[in-house]
Amino acid sequence: GISTFFNTAIESIFVPSSVEIIDPRAFNSPTLKTIEVSENNEYYCSIDGNLYSKDGKTLVSHATGKEKKEFIVPQTVTKIFGSAFTSPYLERVVLHDGIVELGDNIFYQCEALKEVVLSKSLKEISWLFTFGCVQLKFIEYPEGVETLGFGVLAGLDEVVIPLTIKTINDMNVKEGLNLYYKGTAETWAQVKKH
């Protein structure tokens, strides 16, 4: 179920062949260092101790307790599930240009996160993208992004908005935010802001 192992002291999990559906939030434990999956499971696999769809195209859950400071998403991945990252250790995450879809809240409470390199193939940044990432102060959304979801500006000191932006679903930002838009005043006026 949702948050099954949330804040438990579990260090490893083995997913048997009989498991068909896993909510990525099930493994949000700060001590979880590895997720292993039966080779006979038809739906999931483990790559370097993280949970992926069987074909390796979807990152379901990064093992939260891994003490590595950087994670580079494998080139096979095109989609990342919501709440996939909840690590207290990650400082830098690289999302290669083949990633086209991000779930909601993917960097939930990644308190050490300082840098996210975003895929240039993204069209939408989903809601609460970096909720609770207290060390993340700057982000540049790449050209191609058309929609920014609720809460994607929260907590940041500096944001670069691409010319391709059409909708920003949250203009409730902290005082002193430096927001840089790559377009003109005329094109900024056409952006839908909620």
PDB file of C-alpha atoms in Angstrom:
ATOM      1  CA  GLY A   1       0.000   0.000   0.000  1.00  0.00           C
ATOM      2  CA  ILE A   2       0.884   3.668   0.037  1.00  0.00           C
ATOM      3  CA  SER A   3       3.796   4.415   2.394  1.00  0.00           C
ATOM      4  CA  THR A   4       3.969   0.810   3.613  1.00  0.00           C
ATOM      5  CA  PHE A   5       7.568   1.169   4.804  1.00  0.00           C
ATOM      6  CA  PHE A   6       7.499   4.942   5.457  1.00  0.00           C
ATOM      7  CA  ASN A   7      10.059   5.858   8.125  1.00  0.00           C
ATOM      8  CA  THR A   8      10.779   2.243   9.053  1.00  0.00           C
ATOM      9  CA  ALA A   9      14.319   0.952   9.700  1.00  0.00           C
ATOM     10  CA  ILE A  10      14.241  -1.481   6.779  1.00  0.00           C
ATOM     11  CA  GLU A  11      17.487  -1.586   4.741  1.00  0.00           C
ATOM     12  CA  SER A  12      16.534  -3.897   1.879  1.00  0.00           C
ATOM     13  CA  ILE A  13      13.422  -5.173   0.180  1.00  0.00           C
ATOM     14  CA  PHE A  14      12.920  -8.166  -2.075  1.00  0.00           C
ATOM     15  CA  VAL A  15      10.006  -8.025  -4.515  1.00  0.00           C
ATOM     16  CA  PRO A  16       8.828 -11.564  -5.377  1.00  0.00           C
ATOM     17  CA  SER A  17       7.586 -12.715  -8.768  1.00  0.00           C
ATOM     18  CA  SER A  18       3.926 -12.577  -7.654  1.00  0.00           C
ATOM     19  CA  VAL A  19       3.862  -8.754  -7.191  1.00  0.00           C
ATOM     20  CA  GLU A  20       2.115  -6.894 -10.018  1.00  0.00           C
ATOM     21  CA  ILE A  21       1.514  -3.360  -8.668  1.00  0.00           C
ATOM     22  CA  ILE A  22       3.718  -1.239  -6.403  1.00  0.00           C
ATOM     23  CA  ASP A  23       3.017   2.306  -5.318  1.00  0.00           C
ATOM     24  CA  PRO A  24       6.397   4.126  -5.447  1.00  0.00           C
ATOM     25  CA  ARG A  25       5.669   5.753  -2.096  1.00  0.00           C
ATOM     26  CA  ALA A  26       5.618   2.306  -0.477  1.00  0.00           C
ATOM     27  CA  PHE A  27       9.404   2.397  -0.127  1.00  0.00           C
ATOM     28  CA  ASN A  28       9.925   5.891   1.356  1.00  0.00           C
ATOM     29  CA  SER A  29      12.223   4.844   4.177  1.00  0.00           C
ATOM     30  CA  PRO A  30      15.444   6.822   4.843  1.00  0.00           C
ATOM     31  CA  THR A  31      17.312   3.604   5.645  1.00  0.00           C
ATOM     32  CA  LEU A  32      16.364   1.637   2.491  1.00  0.00           C
ATOM     33  CA  LYS A  33      19.615   0.997   0.616  1.00  0.00           C
ATOM     34  CA  THR A  34      18.521  -1.575  -1.929  1.00  0.00           C
ATOM     35  CA  ILE A  35      15.418  -2.866  -3.698  1.00  0.00           C
ATOM     36  CA  GLU A  36      15.852  -6.282  -5.280  1.00  0.00           C
ATOM     37  CA  VAL A  37      13.352  -7.986  -7.582  1.00  0.00           C
ATOM     38  CA  SER A  38      12.853 -11.623  -8.535  1.00  0.00           C
ATOM     39  CA  GLU A  39      14.128 -12.315 -12.047  1.00  0.00           C
ATOM     40  CA  ASN A  40      10.764 -14.032 -12.646  1.00  0.00           C
ATOM     41  CA  ASN A  41       8.741 -10.893 -11.912  1.00  0.00           C
ATOM     42  CA  GLU A  42       6.974  -9.868 -15.135  1.00  0.00           C
ATOM     43  CA  TYR A  43       6.421  -6.223 -14.141  1.00  0.00           C
ATOM     44  CA  TYR A  44       9.506  -4.945 -12.299  1.00  0.00           C
ATOM     45  CA  CYS A  45      13.267  -5.198 -12.226  1.00  0.00           C
ATOM     46  CA  SER A  46      16.095  -3.852 -10.085  1.00  0.00           C
ATOM     47  CA  ILE A  47      18.961  -1.856 -11.562  1.00  0.00           C
ATOM     48  CA  ASP A  48      21.721  -0.933  -9.122  1.00  0.00           C
ATOM     49  CA  GLY A  49      19.312  -1.501  -6.231  1.00  0.00           C
ATOM     50  CA  ASN A  50      16.591   0.835  -7.540  1.00  0.00           C
ATOM     51  CA  LEU A  51      13.124  -0.194  -8.748  1.00  0.00           C
ATOM     52  CA  TYR A  52      12.221   0.040 -12.465  1.00  0.00           C
ATOM     53  CA  SER A  53       9.551  -1.284 -14.779  1.00  0.00           C
ATOM     54  CA  LYS A  54      10.540  -4.619 -16.307  1.00  0.00           C
ATOM     55  CA  ASP A  55      11.595  -2.956 -19.575  1.00  0.00           C
ATOM     56  CA  GLY A  56      13.720  -0.385 -17.701  1.00  0.00           C
ATOM     57  CA  LYS A  57      11.815   2.548 -19.216  1.00  0.00           C
ATOM     58  CA  THR A  58      10.181   3.744 -15.982  1.00  0.00           C
ATOM     59  CA  LEU A  59      11.985   4.612 -12.763  1.00  0.00           C
ATOM     60  CA  VAL A  60       9.507   3.640 -10.063  1.00  0.00           C
ATOM     61  CA  SER A  61      11.547   4.244  -6.902  1.00  0.00           C
ATOM     62  CA  HIS A  62      15.089   5.276  -6.046  1.00  0.00           C
ATOM     63  CA  ALA A  63      16.257   3.465  -2.890  1.00  0.00           C
ATOM     64  CA  THR A  64      15.949   6.299  -0.409  1.00  0.00           C
ATOM     65  CA  GLY A  65      18.724   5.273   1.962  1.00  0.00           C
ATOM     66  CA  LYS A  66      21.515   5.101  -0.624  1.00  0.00           C
ATOM     67  CA  GLU A  67      24.168   7.482   0.625  1.00  0.00           C
ATOM     68  CA  LYS A  68      25.402   8.506  -2.843  1.00  0.00           C
ATOM     69  CA  LYS A  69      25.237  12.249  -3.424  1.00  0.00           C
ATOM     70  CA  GLU A  70      24.623  12.057  -7.193  1.00  0.00           C
ATOM     71  CA  PHE A  71      22.226  10.025  -9.295  1.00  0.00           C
ATOM     72  CA  ILE A  72      22.231   9.975 -13.076  1.00  0.00           C
ATOM     73  CA  VAL A  73      19.047   8.424 -14.431  1.00  0.00           C
ATOM     74  CA  PRO A  74      19.880   5.556 -16.835  1.00  0.00           C
ATOM     75  CA  GLN A  75      19.515   6.267 -20.555  1.00  0.00           C
ATOM     76  CA  THR A  76      16.768   3.614 -20.918  1.00  0.00           C
ATOM     77  CA  VAL A  77      14.364   5.647 -18.731  1.00  0.00           C
ATOM     78  CA  THR A  78      11.674   7.800 -20.399  1.00  0.00           C
ATOM     79  CA  LYS A  79       9.311   8.206 -17.416  1.00  0.00           C
ATOM     80  CA  ILE A  80       9.748   8.775 -13.677  1.00  0.00           C
ATOM     81  CA  PHE A  81       6.943   7.984 -11.244  1.00  0.00           C
ATOM     82  CA  GLY A  82       5.757  10.493  -8.678  1.00  0.00           C
ATOM     83  CA  SER A  83       7.627  10.475  -5.347  1.00  0.00           C
ATOM     84  CA  ALA A  84      10.420   8.420  -6.959  1.00  0.00           C
ATOM     85  CA  PHE A  85      13.065  10.387  -5.044  1.00  0.00           C
ATOM     86  CA  THR A  86      12.752  11.032  -1.315  1.00  0.00           C
ATOM     87  CA  SER A  87      16.426  10.772  -0.420  1.00  0.00           C
ATOM     88  CA  PRO A  88      17.982  12.737   2.436  1.00  0.00           C
ATOM     89  CA  TYR A  89      21.411  12.218   0.766  1.00  0.00           C
ATOM     90  CA  LEU A  90      21.053  13.192  -2.899  1.00  0.00           C
ATOM     91  CA  GLU A  91      22.620  16.540  -3.788  1.00  0.00           C
ATOM     92  CA  ARG A  92      22.492  16.299  -7.587  1.00  0.00           C
ATOM     93  CA  VAL A  93      20.194  14.448 -10.011  1.00  0.00           C
ATOM     94  CA  VAL A  94      20.612  14.369 -13.787  1.00  0.00           C
ATOM     95  CA  LEU A  95      17.560  13.681 -15.964  1.00  0.00           C
ATOM     96  CA  HIS A  96      18.843  12.959 -19.494  1.00  0.00           C
ATOM     97  CA  ASP A  97      17.115  14.373 -22.566  1.00  0.00           C
ATOM     98  CA  GLY A  98      15.206  11.160 -23.332  1.00  0.00           C
ATOM     99  CA  ILE A  99      12.947  11.584 -20.287  1.00  0.00           C
ATOM    100  CA  VAL A 100       9.555  12.862 -21.449  1.00  0.00           C
ATOM    101  CA  GLU A 101       7.297  12.386 -18.407  1.00  0.00           C
ATOM    102  CA  LEU A 102       7.616  13.145 -14.693  1.00  0.00           C
ATOM    103  CA  GLY A 103       5.143  12.192 -12.007  1.00  0.00           C
ATOM    104  CA  ASP A 104       3.992  14.567  -9.284  1.00  0.00           C
ATOM    105  CA  ASN A 105       6.209  15.412  -6.365  1.00  0.00           C
ATOM    106  CA  ILE A 106       9.216  13.452  -7.672  1.00  0.00           C
ATOM    107  CA  PHE A 107      11.757  15.101  -5.352  1.00  0.00           C
ATOM    108  CA  TYR A 108       9.644  15.062  -2.190  1.00  0.00           C
ATOM    109  CA  GLN A 109      11.617  16.131   0.887  1.00  0.00           C
ATOM    110  CA  CYS A 110      15.047  15.683  -0.748  1.00  0.00           C
ATOM    111  CA  GLU A 111      16.499  18.025   1.854  1.00  0.00           C
ATOM    112  CA  ALA A 112      20.116  17.834   0.603  1.00  0.00           C
ATOM    113  CA  LEU A 113      19.248  18.360  -3.091  1.00  0.00           C
ATOM    114  CA  LYS A 114      21.116  21.343  -4.540  1.00  0.00           C
ATOM    115  CA  GLU A 115      20.959  20.754  -8.301  1.00  0.00           C
ATOM    116  CA  VAL A 116      18.616  19.151 -10.821  1.00  0.00           C
ATOM    117  CA  VAL A 117      19.635  18.913 -14.475  1.00  0.00           C
ATOM    118  CA  LEU A 118      16.385  18.636 -16.409  1.00  0.00           C
ATOM    119  CA  SER A 119      15.601  16.795 -19.614  1.00  0.00           C
ATOM    120  CA  LYS A 120      15.120  19.042 -22.638  1.00  0.00           C
ATOM    121  CA  SER A 121      12.298  16.743 -23.795  1.00  0.00           C
ATOM    122  CA  LEU A 122       9.901  17.687 -20.991  1.00  0.00           C
ATOM    123  CA  LYS A 123       6.724  19.595 -21.845  1.00  0.00           C
ATOM    124  CA  GLU A 124       5.320  19.769 -18.313  1.00  0.00           C
ATOM    125  CA  ILE A 125       6.764  20.027 -14.832  1.00  0.00           C
ATOM    126  CA  SER A 126       4.225  18.464 -12.505  1.00  0.00           C
ATOM    127  CA  TRP A 127       2.947  19.802  -9.194  1.00  0.00           C
ATOM    128  CA  LEU A 128       5.103  20.034  -6.070  1.00  0.00           C
ATOM    129  CA  PHE A 129       8.111  19.091  -8.200  1.00  0.00           C
ATOM    130  CA  THR A 130      10.647  20.016  -5.504  1.00  0.00           C
ATOM    131  CA  PHE A 131       8.508  20.173  -2.360  1.00  0.00           C
ATOM    132  CA  GLY A 132      10.676  20.227   0.762  1.00  0.00           C
ATOM    133  CA  CYS A 133      13.996  20.557  -1.103  1.00  0.00           C
ATOM    134  CA  VAL A 134      15.331  23.213   1.257  1.00  0.00           C
ATOM    135  CA  GLN A 135      18.841  23.345  -0.252  1.00  0.00           C
ATOM    136  CA  LEU A 136      17.630  23.771  -3.853  1.00  0.00           C
ATOM    137  CA  LYS A 137      17.746  27.493  -4.534  1.00  0.00           C
ATOM    138  CA  PHE A 138      18.075  27.733  -8.330  1.00  0.00           C
ATOM    139  CA  ILE A 139      16.458  25.949 -11.226  1.00  0.00           C
ATOM    140  CA  GLU A 140      16.404  26.598 -14.950  1.00  0.00           C
ATOM    141  CA  TYR A 141      13.440  25.077 -16.718  1.00  0.00           C
ATOM    142  CA  PRO A 142      14.567  24.081 -20.226  1.00  0.00           C
ATOM    143  CA  GLU A 143      13.200  25.303 -23.531  1.00  0.00           C
ATOM    144  CA  GLY A 144      10.319  23.062 -24.529  1.00  0.00           C
ATOM    145  CA  VAL A 145       8.578  23.195 -21.145  1.00  0.00           C
ATOM    146  CA  GLU A 146       5.069  24.604 -21.667  1.00  0.00           C
ATOM    147  CA  THR A 147       3.433  24.067 -18.259  1.00  0.00           C
ATOM    148  CA  LEU A 148       4.665  24.526 -14.709  1.00  0.00           C
ATOM    149  CA  GLY A 149       2.484  22.835 -12.092  1.00  0.00           C
ATOM    150  CA  PHE A 150       1.416  24.002  -8.658  1.00  0.00           C
ATOM    151  CA  GLY A 151       4.290  24.557  -6.220  1.00  0.00           C
ATOM    152  CA  VAL A 152       7.186  24.332  -8.705  1.00  0.00           C
ATOM    153  CA  LEU A 153       8.448  27.795  -7.747  1.00  0.00           C
ATOM    154  CA  ALA A 154       8.119  27.285  -3.983  1.00  0.00           C
ATOM    155  CA  GLY A 155      11.230  27.726  -1.890  1.00  0.00           C
ATOM    156  CA  LEU A 156      13.466  28.800  -4.749  1.00  0.00           C
ATOM    157  CA  ASP A 157      15.562  31.971  -4.789  1.00  0.00           C
ATOM    158  CA  GLU A 158      16.102  32.093  -8.542  1.00  0.00           C
ATOM    159  CA  VAL A 159      14.187  30.593 -11.479  1.00  0.00           C
ATOM    160  CA  VAL A 160      14.718  30.775 -15.230  1.00  0.00           C
ATOM    161  CA  ILE A 161      11.491  30.386 -17.243  1.00  0.00           C
ATOM    162  CA  PRO A 162      11.781  29.340 -20.916  1.00  0.00           C
ATOM    163  CA  LEU A 163      10.275  31.206 -23.852  1.00  0.00           C
ATOM    164  CA  THR A 164       8.135  28.120 -24.588  1.00  0.00           C
ATOM    165  CA  ILE A 165       6.119  28.472 -21.355  1.00  0.00           C
ATOM    166  CA  LYS A 166       2.340  28.787 -21.816  1.00  0.00           C
ATOM    167  CA  THR A 167       0.945  28.164 -18.320  1.00  0.00           C
ATOM    168  CA  ILE A 168       2.195  28.648 -14.778  1.00  0.00           C
ATOM    169  CA  ASN A 169      -0.219  27.133 -12.275  1.00  0.00           C
ATOM    170  CA  ASP A 170       1.267  28.743  -9.191  1.00  0.00           C
ATOM    171  CA  MET A 171       2.392  32.326  -8.921  1.00  0.00           C
ATOM    172  CA  ASN A 172       2.375  32.207  -5.102  1.00  0.00           C
ATOM    173  CA  VAL A 173       6.105  32.643  -4.621  1.00  0.00           C
ATOM    174  CA  LYS A 174       8.242  33.744  -1.754  1.00  0.00           C
ATOM    175  CA  GLU A 175       9.185  37.377  -1.480  1.00  0.00           C
ATOM    176  CA  GLY A 176      12.496  38.150  -3.165  1.00  0.00           C
ATOM    177  CA  LEU A 177      12.288  35.428  -5.828  1.00  0.00           C
ATOM    178  CA  ASN A 178      14.387  36.344  -8.856  1.00  0.00           C
ATOM    179  CA  LEU A 179      12.326  35.163 -11.804  1.00  0.00           C
ATOM    180  CA  TYR A 180      13.972  35.439 -15.220  1.00  0.00           C
ATOM    181  CA  TYR A 181      11.873  34.968 -18.326  1.00  0.00           C
ATOM    182  CA  LYS A 182      13.618  34.363 -21.662  1.00  0.00           C
ATOM    183  CA  GLY A 183      10.936  36.099 -23.681  1.00  0.00           C
ATOM    184  CA  THR A 184       9.676  39.656 -23.996  1.00  0.00           C
ATOM    185  CA  ALA A 185       7.160  41.596 -21.930  1.00  0.00           C
ATOM    186  CA  GLU A 186       4.621  40.969 -24.695  1.00  0.00           C
ATOM    187  CA  THR A 187       5.079  37.178 -24.658  1.00  0.00           C
ATOM    188  CA  TRP A 188       5.092  37.155 -20.812  1.00  0.00           C
ATOM    189  CA  ALA A 189       1.689  38.867 -20.872  1.00  0.00           C
ATOM    190  CA  GLN A 190       0.351  35.932 -22.937  1.00  0.00           C
ATOM    191  CA  VAL A 191       1.441  33.325 -20.379  1.00  0.00           C
ATOM    192  CA  LYS A 192      -1.516  32.036 -18.326  1.00  0.00           C
ATOM    193  CA  LYS A 193      -0.735  32.540 -14.655  1.00  0.00           C
ATOM    194  CA  HIS A 194      -2.901  31.067 -11.908  1.00  0.00           C
TER     195      HIS A 194
END
